[in-house]
Tab-separated table of C-alpha atoms in Angstrom:
chain	number	residue	atom	x	y	z
A	1	MET	CA	112.851	145.337	130.352
A	2	LEU	CA	116.359	146.511	129.637
A	3	LYS	CA	118.875	146.645	132.460
A	4	LEU	CA	121.300	149.460	131.814
A	5	VAL	CA	124.404	149.045	133.960
A	6	PHE	CA	127.058	151.764	134.069
A	7	LEU	CA	130.341	150.073	134.969
A	8	GLU	CA	133.189	151.363	137.147
A	9	THR	CA	131.494	154.757	137.243
A	10	SER	CA	133.844	157.580	138.214
A	11	LEU	CA	131.732	158.547	141.244
A	12	GLU	CA	132.979	158.233	144.819
A	13	LEU	CA	133.479	160.144	148.050
A	14	VAL	CA	136.891	161.675	148.724
A	15	PRO	CA	139.082	158.773	149.946
A	16	PRO	CA	140.353	159.212	153.551
A	17	ASN	CA	144.032	159.081	152.530
A	18	ILE	CA	143.799	162.391	150.637
A	19	ALA	CA	141.160	164.077	152.837
A	20	ARG	CA	143.706	166.379	154.454
A	21	HIS	CA	145.081	167.776	151.232
A	22	PRO	CA	144.597	171.581	151.065
A	23	ALA	CA	142.635	171.372	147.779
A	24	ILE	CA	140.104	169.065	149.457
A	25	VAL	CA	139.981	170.880	152.799
A	26	LYS	CA	139.367	174.218	151.086
A	27	ASP	CA	136.516	172.908	148.954
A	28	ALA	CA	134.923	171.044	151.885
A	29	LYS	CA	135.123	174.135	154.059
A	30	ARG	CA	133.532	176.351	151.413
A	31	ARG	CA	130.694	173.847	151.089
A	32	LYS	CA	130.423	173.385	154.866
A	33	LYS	CA	130.872	169.610	154.652
A	34	LYS	CA	133.391	167.116	156.023
A	35	PRO	CA	136.202	166.336	153.543
A	36	THR	CA	135.263	162.628	153.363
A	37	LYS	CA	131.593	163.496	152.748
A	38	ILE	CA	132.150	165.296	149.450
A	39	ILE	CA	132.299	163.718	145.992
A	40	LEU	CA	135.772	163.480	144.473
A	41	ASP	CA	135.970	165.940	141.572
A	42	ASP	CA	139.038	166.229	139.383
A	43	SER	CA	138.068	169.771	138.329
A	44	LYS	CA	138.509	170.941	141.929
A	45	HIS	CA	140.702	168.295	143.589
A	46	HIS	CA	143.198	167.706	140.818
A	47	ALA	CA	146.242	168.570	142.939
A	48	ALA	CA	145.140	166.180	145.681
A	49	MET	CA	144.629	163.272	143.299
A	50	LYS	CA	148.101	162.829	141.882
A	51	ASP	CA	149.057	159.836	144.048
A	52	LEU	CA	145.735	157.982	143.872
A	53	ASP	CA	145.647	154.495	142.347
A	54	ALA	CA	143.969	154.331	138.936
A	55	ARG	CA	144.010	158.119	139.045
A	56	GLU	CA	143.010	158.531	135.389
A	57	LYS	CA	139.683	156.776	135.982
A	58	ARG	CA	138.621	158.777	139.031
A	59	GLY	CA	137.009	162.071	140.008
A	60	ARG	CA	134.776	162.490	136.960
A	61	PRO	CA	131.154	162.429	138.214
A	62	ASP	CA	130.168	164.658	135.276
A	63	ILE	CA	130.292	161.577	133.046
A	64	ILE	CA	127.542	159.649	134.814
A	65	HIS	CA	125.540	162.856	135.300
A	66	GLN	CA	125.359	163.455	131.559
A	67	CYS	CA	124.681	159.787	130.746
A	68	LEU	CA	121.845	159.606	133.269
A	69	LEU	CA	120.207	162.772	131.946
A	70	SER	CA	120.288	161.309	128.437
A	71	VAL	CA	118.733	158.025	129.563
A	72	LEU	CA	116.068	159.509	131.818
A	73	ASP	CA	115.062	162.119	129.209
A	74	SER	CA	114.497	159.464	126.553
A	75	ARG	CA	111.268	157.824	125.522
A	76	ALA	CA	112.998	154.515	126.305
A	77	SER	CA	113.366	155.454	129.971
A	78	ARG	CA	110.209	153.739	131.177
A	79	PHE	CA	111.444	150.423	129.772
A	80	VAL	CA	114.887	150.759	131.299
A	81	ASP	CA	116.057	149.772	134.766
A	82	VAL	CA	119.131	151.850	135.569
A	83	TYR	CA	122.041	150.713	137.763
A	84	VAL	CA	125.249	152.566	138.525
A	85	HIS	CA	128.196	150.368	139.527
A	86	THR	CA	130.922	152.631	140.889
A	87	ILE	CA	134.681	152.395	140.778
A	88	ASP	CA	134.653	151.254	144.420
A	89	ASP	CA	131.961	148.613	143.791
A	90	THR	CA	128.929	150.399	145.180
A	91	ILE	CA	125.711	149.559	143.325
A	92	ILE	CA	123.120	152.321	142.999
A	93	TRP	CA	119.627	151.725	141.634
A	94	ILE	CA	117.936	154.681	139.982
A	95	ASN	CA	114.176	154.849	139.674
A	96	ASN	CA	113.516	155.548	135.993
A	97	GLU	CA	110.934	158.178	136.921
A	98	THR	CA	113.456	160.194	138.918
A	99	ARG	CA	113.835	163.775	137.778
A	100	LEU	CA	117.538	164.145	138.381
A	101	PRO	CA	118.971	167.648	139.011
A	102	ARG	CA	120.099	168.961	135.632
A	103	ASN	CA	122.504	171.367	137.261
A	104	TYR	CA	125.867	169.709	137.878
A	105	ASN	CA	126.476	171.232	141.307
A	106	ARG	CA	123.046	170.129	142.493
A	107	PHE	CA	123.628	166.639	141.138
A	108	ILE	CA	126.843	166.467	143.196
A	109	GLY	CA	124.915	167.579	146.286
A	110	LEU	CA	122.333	164.848	145.674
A	111	MET	CA	125.005	162.172	145.307
A	112	GLU	CA	126.603	163.299	148.586
A	113	ASP	CA	123.188	162.972	150.216
A	114	LEU	CA	122.756	159.515	148.731
A	115	PHE	CA	126.110	158.255	150.023
A	116	GLU	CA	125.202	159.636	153.455
A	117	LYS	CA	121.623	158.318	153.686
A	118	ARG	CA	121.922	155.345	151.292
A	119	GLU	CA	118.450	156.166	149.936
A	120	ILE	CA	116.693	159.214	148.538
A	121	ARG	CA	112.926	159.368	148.742
A	122	ALA	CA	110.277	161.828	147.631
A	123	ASN	CA	106.619	161.388	148.590
A	124	ASP	CA	107.139	157.840	149.826
A	125	GLU	CA	108.752	156.780	146.582
A	126	VAL	CA	112.355	155.603	146.427
A	127	LEU	CA	114.211	157.637	143.797
A	128	LEU	CA	117.784	156.447	144.356
A	129	LYS	CA	119.085	153.643	146.517
A	130	ILE	CA	122.402	152.024	147.325
A	131	LEU	CA	121.776	148.282	147.097
A	132	ASP	CA	123.320	145.554	149.243
A	133	VAL	CA	124.314	143.496	146.221
A	134	GLU	CA	127.395	142.697	144.197
A	135	LEU	CA	127.849	143.435	140.513
A	136	GLU	CA	127.286	139.773	139.574
A	137	ASP	CA	123.851	139.823	141.207
A	138	LEU	CA	122.663	142.210	138.496
A	139	PHE	CA	123.310	139.589	135.824
A	140	LYS	CA	121.637	136.566	137.434
A	141	ASP	CA	118.157	137.115	136.030
A	142	VAL	CA	118.971	138.159	132.463
A	143	GLU	CA	119.198	136.172	129.218
A	144	ALA	CA	122.119	138.121	127.809
A	145	VAL	CA	124.874	140.400	129.054
A	146	VAL	CA	126.241	142.830	126.494
A	147	VAL	CA	129.230	145.111	127.047
A	148	LEU	CA	129.968	148.140	124.909
A	149	THR	CA	133.693	148.524	124.410
A	150	GLU	CA	136.005	149.800	121.710
A	151	LYS	CA	137.689	146.390	121.889
A	152	GLY	CA	134.521	144.395	121.184
A	153	ASP	CA	134.536	141.754	118.432
A	154	LYS	CA	130.907	142.325	117.419
A	155	ASP	CA	129.297	145.395	115.860
A	156	GLU	CA	126.110	147.435	116.088
A	157	ARG	CA	124.129	144.921	114.029
A	158	PHE	CA	124.678	142.383	116.781
A	159	LEU	CA	123.205	144.825	119.297
A	160	ARG	CA	120.099	145.250	117.126
A	161	ASP	CA	119.760	141.451	116.917
A	162	VAL	CA	119.978	141.113	120.698
A	163	PHE	CA	117.289	143.769	121.156
A	164	ARG	CA	115.044	141.952	118.665
A	165	SER	CA	115.577	138.426	119.934
A	166	LYS	CA	115.857	138.703	123.716
A	167	GLU	CA	113.609	140.173	126.383
A	168	ARG	CA	115.740	140.403	129.509
A	169	ILE	CA	119.046	141.994	128.639
A	170	ALA	CA	121.774	143.743	130.610
A	171	ILE	CA	123.654	146.374	128.626
A	172	CYS	CA	126.902	147.514	130.243
A	173	ILE	CA	128.614	150.822	129.496
A	174	GLY	CA	131.804	152.026	131.172
A	175	ALA	CA	131.370	155.438	132.815
A	176	PHE	CA	134.977	156.452	133.410
A	177	PRO	CA	137.171	158.812	131.347
A	178	HIS	CA	140.190	156.735	130.309
A	179	GLY	CA	141.634	153.246	130.484
A	180	ASP	CA	140.146	149.773	130.410
A	181	PHE	CA	137.858	147.735	132.618
A	182	GLU	CA	139.547	146.241	135.687
A	183	ASP	CA	140.368	142.531	135.580
A	184	ASP	CA	137.845	141.850	138.371
A	185	THR	CA	135.077	143.388	136.286
A	186	LEU	CA	136.075	141.505	133.140
A	187	GLU	CA	136.112	138.242	135.068
A	188	ILE	CA	132.541	138.746	136.240
A	189	LEU	CA	131.399	139.710	132.750
A	190	LYS	CA	133.026	136.634	131.222
A	191	GLU	CA	131.471	134.412	133.879
A	192	PHE	CA	128.093	135.451	132.460
A	193	ASN	CA	129.242	134.872	128.877
A	194	ALA	CA	129.026	138.554	128.073
A	195	GLU	CA	129.170	139.608	124.431
A	196	PHE	CA	131.548	142.482	123.682
A	197	ILE	CA	130.336	145.003	121.124
A	198	ALA	CA	132.271	147.847	119.532
A	199	ILE	CA	129.903	150.520	118.219
A	200	ALA	CA	132.935	151.660	116.250
A	201	LYS	CA	136.657	150.940	116.136
A	202	GLU	CA	137.435	154.391	117.463
A	203	PRO	CA	137.362	155.800	121.012
A	204	LEU	CA	133.896	157.129	121.810
A	205	THR	CA	132.642	158.778	124.998
A	206	SER	CA	130.313	157.137	127.509
A	207	LEU	CA	127.765	159.810	126.671
A	208	TYR	CA	127.825	159.016	122.973
A	209	ILE	CA	127.619	155.259	123.563
A	210	THR	CA	124.661	155.797	125.884
A	211	ASN	CA	122.880	158.004	123.347
A	212	ARG	CA	123.445	155.547	120.526
A	213	VAL	CA	122.338	152.496	122.541
A	214	ILE	CA	119.177	154.268	123.697
A	215	CYS	CA	118.351	155.378	120.163
A	216	ILE	CA	118.815	151.864	118.758
A	217	TYR	CA	116.753	150.387	121.580
A	218	GLU	CA	113.989	152.885	120.826
A	219	ASP	CA	114.072	151.963	117.138
A	220	GLU	CA	113.994	148.244	117.805
A	221	ARG	CA	111.698	147.976	120.817
A	222	VAL	CA	110.016	151.195	121.865
A	223	LEU	CA	108.924	152.850	118.622
A	224	SER	CA	108.361	149.752	116.462
A	225	ASP	CA	105.664	147.102	116.482
A	226	ARG	CA	106.490	143.397	116.280
A	227	ASN	CA	106.881	143.473	112.507
A	228	GLY	CA	109.540	146.163	112.763
A	229	GLN	CA	107.085	148.737	111.441
A	230	LYS	CA	107.972	152.172	112.790
A	231	TYR	CA	105.280	154.063	114.667
A	232	ALA	CA	106.991	157.353	114.121
B	1	MET	CA	126.654	169.530	105.608
B	2	LEU	CA	124.037	169.847	108.301
B	3	LYS	CA	123.561	173.188	110.030
B	4	LEU	CA	122.428	172.602	113.568
B	5	VAL	CA	120.953	175.775	115.032
B	6	PHE	CA	119.992	175.950	118.696
B	7	LEU	CA	117.256	178.575	119.005
B	8	GLU	CA	116.631	181.085	121.799
B	9	THR	CA	119.290	179.364	123.871
B	10	SER	CA	119.046	180.116	127.580
B	11	LEU	CA	122.567	181.570	127.716
B	12	GLU	CA	123.290	185.212	128.484
B	13	LEU	CA	125.250	187.520	130.770
B	14	VAL	CA	123.519	188.881	133.868
B	15	PRO	CA	121.331	191.753	132.636
B	16	PRO	CA	122.310	195.180	134.081
B	17	ASN	CA	118.906	195.758	135.688
B	18	ILE	CA	119.401	192.919	138.180
B	19	ALA	CA	123.198	193.199	138.558
B	20	ARG	CA	122.927	194.786	142.014
B	21	HIS	CA	120.766	192.066	143.505
B	22	PRO	CA	122.525	190.431	146.514
B	23	ALA	CA	122.328	186.927	144.961
B	24	ILE	CA	124.234	188.189	141.913
B	25	VAL	CA	126.704	190.374	143.799
B	26	LYS	CA	127.608	187.532	146.151
B	27	ASP	CA	128.239	185.051	143.349
B	28	ALA	CA	130.226	187.588	141.295
B	29	LYS	CA	132.356	188.467	144.305
B	30	ARG	CA	133.124	184.839	145.098
B	31	ARG	CA	134.193	184.320	141.500
B	32	LYS	CA	136.107	187.618	141.397
B	33	LYS	CA	134.210	188.906	138.370
B	34	LYS	CA	131.989	191.910	137.660
B	35	PRO	CA	128.273	191.128	138.113
B	36	THR	CA	127.482	191.886	134.451
B	37	LYS	CA	130.356	189.661	133.258
B	38	ILE	CA	128.954	186.434	134.683
B	39	ILE	CA	126.503	184.073	133.001
B	40	LEU	CA	122.951	184.191	134.353
B	41	ASP	CA	122.286	180.929	136.217
B	42	ASP	CA	118.925	180.132	137.736
B	43	SER	CA	120.509	177.646	140.154
B	44	LYS	CA	122.424	180.489	141.819
B	45	HIS	CA	120.544	183.645	140.842
B	46	HIS	CA	116.980	182.439	141.262
B	47	ALA	CA	116.022	185.118	143.787
B	48	ALA	CA	117.345	187.874	141.514
B	49	MET	CA	115.426	186.648	138.482
B	50	LYS	CA	111.866	186.927	139.648
B	51	ASP	CA	111.037	190.184	137.838
B	52	LEU	CA	112.824	189.394	134.562
B	53	ASP	CA	110.782	189.253	131.348
B	54	ALA	CA	110.313	185.737	129.981
B	55	ARG	CA	111.794	184.546	133.244
B	56	GLU	CA	110.900	180.884	132.661
B	57	LYS	CA	113.082	180.707	129.561
B	58	ARG	CA	116.208	182.243	131.112
B	59	GLY	CA	119.211	181.303	133.250
B	60	ARG	CA	119.580	177.688	132.118
B	61	PRO	CA	122.990	177.408	130.388
B	62	ASP	CA	123.146	173.737	131.454
B	63	ILE	CA	120.739	172.944	128.606
B	64	ILE	CA	123.029	174.067	125.793
B	65	HIS	CA	126.058	172.612	127.596
B	66	GLN	CA	124.552	169.121	127.564
B	67	CYS	CA	123.251	169.437	123.995
B	68	LEU	CA	126.642	170.571	122.714
B	69	LEU	CA	128.469	167.721	124.445
B	70	SER	CA	126.083	165.240	122.822
B	71	VAL	CA	126.583	166.739	119.369
B	72	LEU	CA	130.352	167.140	119.569
B	73	ASP	CA	130.830	163.614	120.984
B	74	SER	CA	128.915	162.041	118.107
B	75	ARG	CA	130.276	160.484	114.948
B	76	ALA	CA	128.063	162.949	113.087
B	77	SER	CA	129.966	165.909	114.516
B	78	ARG	CA	132.362	166.326	111.615
B	79	PHE	CA	129.424	166.737	109.218
B	80	VAL	CA	127.647	169.245	111.416
B	81	ASP	CA	128.083	173.006	111.562
B	82	VAL	CA	126.918	174.166	114.968
B	83	TYR	CA	125.330	177.554	115.721
B	84	VAL	CA	123.937	178.814	119.006
B	85	HIS	CA	121.326	181.551	118.730
B	86	THR	CA	120.762	182.992	122.198
B	87	ILE	CA	117.700	184.416	123.868
B	88	ASP	CA	119.116	187.912	123.333
B	89	ASP	CA	119.865	187.263	119.639
B	90	THR	CA	123.603	186.670	119.802
B	91	ILE	CA	124.838	184.124	117.241
B	92	ILE	CA	127.738	181.900	118.264
B	93	TRP	CA	129.530	179.597	115.843
B	94	ILE	CA	131.149	176.509	117.335
B	95	ASN	CA	133.973	174.749	115.544
B	96	ASN	CA	132.907	171.096	115.383
B	97	GLU	CA	136.379	170.001	116.443
B	98	THR	CA	136.205	171.984	119.686
B	99	ARG	CA	136.715	169.929	122.809
B	100	LEU	CA	134.288	171.739	125.048
B	101	PRO	CA	134.846	171.621	128.848
B	102	ARG	CA	132.779	168.699	130.140
B	103	ASN	CA	132.659	170.199	133.606
B	104	TYR	CA	129.717	172.586	133.947
B	105	ASN	CA	131.555	175.242	135.961
B	106	ARG	CA	134.385	175.328	133.431
B	107	PHE	CA	131.904	175.583	130.570
B	108	ILE	CA	130.387	178.624	132.291
B	109	GLY	CA	133.859	180.147	132.639
B	110	LEU	CA	134.506	179.583	128.938
B	111	MET	CA	131.211	181.211	127.934
B	112	GLU	CA	132.054	184.255	130.090
B	113	ASP	CA	135.393	184.450	128.305
B	114	LEU	CA	133.659	184.195	124.944
B	115	PHE	CA	131.227	187.037	125.701
B	116	GLU	CA	134.191	189.152	126.843
B	117	LYS	CA	136.571	188.431	123.947
B	118	ARG	CA	134.000	187.505	121.268
B	119	GLU	CA	136.310	184.753	120.049
B	120	ILE	CA	138.150	181.808	121.619
B	121	ARG	CA	141.234	180.474	119.880
B	122	ALA	CA	143.680	177.655	120.524
B	123	ASN	CA	146.825	177.223	118.423
B	124	ASP	CA	145.672	179.717	115.807
B	125	GLU	CA	142.393	177.919	115.304
B	126	VAL	CA	139.063	179.581	116.095
B	127	LEU	CA	137.071	177.334	118.449
B	128	LEU	CA	134.146	179.601	119.294
B	129	LYS	CA	133.147	182.917	117.798
B	130	ILE	CA	130.360	185.442	118.173
B	131	LEU	CA	129.291	186.291	114.630
B	132	ASP	CA	128.135	189.657	113.314
B	133	VAL	CA	125.060	188.166	111.685
B	134	GLU	CA	121.346	187.876	112.309
B	135	LEU	CA	119.423	184.650	112.742
B	136	GLU	CA	117.978	184.881	109.217
B	137	ASP	CA	121.484	184.948	107.721
B	138	LEU	CA	121.950	181.340	108.845
B	139	PHE	CA	119.106	180.205	106.604
B	140	LYS	CA	120.048	181.980	103.373
B	141	ASP	CA	122.250	179.244	101.931
B	142	VAL	CA	120.224	176.143	102.796
B	143	GLU	CA	117.675	174.136	100.833
B	144	ALA	CA	115.443	173.378	103.787
B	145	VAL	CA	114.815	174.726	107.283
B	146	VAL	CA	113.384	172.217	109.732
B	147	VAL	CA	112.225	173.062	113.258
B	148	LEU	CA	111.745	170.466	115.963
B	149	THR	CA	108.759	171.343	118.115
B	150	GLU	CA	106.101	169.485	120.038
B	151	LYS	CA	103.576	171.454	117.975
B	152	GLY	CA	104.917	170.304	114.603
B	153	ASP	CA	102.510	168.872	112.033
B	154	LYS	CA	105.033	166.392	110.565
B	155	ASP	CA	106.672	163.387	112.219
B	156	GLU	CA	110.051	161.669	112.396
B	157	ARG	CA	109.590	160.011	108.987
B	158	PHE	CA	109.571	163.449	107.424
B	159	LEU	CA	112.912	164.206	109.079
B	160	ARG	CA	114.397	161.010	107.626
B	161	ASP	CA	113.088	162.002	104.180
B	162	VAL	CA	114.688	165.434	104.446
B	163	PHE	CA	118.030	163.885	105.426
B	164	ARG	CA	117.825	161.510	102.448
B	165	SER	CA	116.689	164.016	99.845
B	166	LYS	CA	118.462	167.265	100.675
B	167	GLU	CA	122.114	168.192	101.131
B	168	ARG	CA	122.119	171.620	102.757
B	169	ILE	CA	119.716	171.581	105.666
B	170	ALA	CA	119.273	173.712	108.767
B	171	ILE	CA	117.823	171.833	111.723
B	172	CYS	CA	116.561	174.067	114.527
B	173	ILE	CA	116.132	172.960	118.122
B	174	GLY	CA	114.968	175.205	120.960
B	175	ALA	CA	117.435	175.273	123.867
B	176	PHE	CA	115.331	176.807	126.620
B	177	PRO	CA	113.493	175.077	129.488
B	178	HIS	CA	109.846	176.063	129.084
B	179	GLY	CA	107.462	177.963	126.861
B	180	ASP	CA	107.269	178.538	123.135
B	181	PHE	CA	109.364	180.249	120.498
B	182	GLU	CA	109.013	184.034	120.427
B	183	ASP	CA	106.899	185.542	117.652
B	184	ASP	CA	109.991	187.200	116.145
B	185	THR	CA	111.680	183.812	115.819
B	186	LEU	CA	108.599	182.157	114.344
B	187	GLU	CA	108.284	184.961	111.798
B	188	ILE	CA	111.835	184.406	110.569
B	189	LEU	CA	111.321	180.633	110.397
B	190	LYS	CA	108.119	181.024	108.407
B	191	GLU	CA	109.815	183.462	106.040
B	192	PHE	CA	112.125	180.591	105.073
B	193	ASN	CA	109.213	178.152	104.723
B	194	ALA	CA	110.389	176.116	107.670
B	195	GLU	CA	108.851	172.691	108.198
B	196	PHE	CA	107.738	171.972	111.781
B	197	ILE	CA	108.360	168.452	113.020
B	198	ALA	CA	107.151	166.846	116.246
B	199	ILE	CA	109.352	163.892	117.181
B	200	ALA	CA	106.445	162.984	119.457
B	201	LYS	CA	103.244	164.580	120.675
B	202	GLU	CA	104.628	164.842	124.198
B	203	PRO	CA	107.009	167.352	125.782
B	204	LEU	CA	110.609	166.240	125.277
B	205	THR	CA	113.799	167.914	126.439
B	206	SER	CA	116.239	169.742	124.164
B	207	LEU	CA	118.824	167.118	125.078
B	208	TYR	CA	116.625	164.239	123.997
B	209	ILE	CA	115.623	165.965	120.746
B	210	THR	CA	119.291	166.638	119.990
B	211	ASN	CA	120.253	163.016	120.683
B	212	ARG	CA	117.445	161.648	118.541
B	213	VAL	CA	118.144	164.008	115.612
B	214	ILE	CA	121.860	163.183	115.669
B	215	CYS	CA	121.160	159.449	115.784
B	216	ILE	CA	118.741	159.630	112.840
B	217	TYR	CA	121.203	161.751	110.884
B	218	GLU	CA	123.917	159.189	111.543
B	219	ASP	CA	121.649	156.385	110.358
B	220	GLU	CA	120.609	158.196	107.200
B	221	ARG	CA	123.802	159.986	106.190
B	222	VAL	CA	126.869	159.136	108.223
B	223	LEU	CA	126.723	155.367	108.685
B	224	SER	CA	124.901	154.397	105.492
B	225	ASP	CA	125.990	154.289	101.875
B	226	ARG	CA	123.837	155.723	99.082
B	227	ASN	CA	121.677	152.613	98.879
B	228	GLY	CA	120.751	152.900	102.529
B	229	GLN	CA	122.993	149.933	103.362
B	230	LYS	CA	124.286	150.277	106.914
B	231	TYR	CA	128.031	150.199	107.411
B	232	ALA	CA	127.700	149.237	111.060
């Protein structure tokens, strides 16, 4: 089983200190929701966000939406356990059989529901759930923690080796638009002796990294037998 | 150069015969646009769409949005020439250096602009353009036409062989939610002796097919030297 952990995901409710800004109030009113119950979205709340801390990493829920669609659509999905760690340290578990809304606006509505109810169910099955755990708890039962980052000192071959040689792996991908991991996050990763891998020495999007990791995982573990012979 | 052609893409303006439906009028009014100048969107216009022909293939512009982001984010993008063939036979060329809006609602706005102006430019460079050509014109200068479809008689190995052995290739991927290619499309593909490849014998999304094709192309042509030695 592969644990896929999206780190510092740009997904959060509107913070109370900007909830009275006209750009937020207007959007909340149109959607008939309370300002602090809507997801922060740079495309609509840009004007309200200018004084937020770490502003350049926030208000981009489209990033995790696209990454999740790519993961859940893949043939690797049934071997992947998906976790979303958000920029404000919420941990969301996503059932790998969940059929996530493909429409962005509906995805936002679902996330607002999730933050309100802390769990989304359909027919007695939990689809999405906010967990009462810390980021470090996700790494306690794995053999290896791997982080994808432009600044990594290892390359894609190392990732293939990890997939071939280890069973329980956590792969971490940042899901924010700009900037680096926070020091707190890096400290936790280092505590678990994380390996840092650069797919390339150029900036690449979270979506591309996700696609590439999934494809390599499929090649190494999902579509190959033990001798590395491809099924397809 | 790889020609990537999205076929029968679920992207079109609201057809005149449903433009007076309340669901359309309301949305157009809110967005201060004419009903026939907005993109058909099943998530908002569902009620208006029930009598449309081929209804199950229409009103899903989110599909091409996600596929295009995946392609343009990839390291293969600079070797790929991207064409979008729509369900109503419009052909759009997309400059592979275009930074497409990642936000769905902004993407929709851009597509509405494109259908209005037929060309989108930034700093003298054409980013998107509706071409005065037919689908068959896209296949006239290639050595091989390959179609990805669940019903294909060849598998992924064949795709790798094509990437290794041919230079000018058109890869076709359907970008609609359900159903099969239209007979007219199939006729054109067969005229060019298209090969039909099934990545797997199960239904897979356009997004997943796109991701997998791009990843294989990168492995075979972008990240490998002529001896098949991987760079990364």
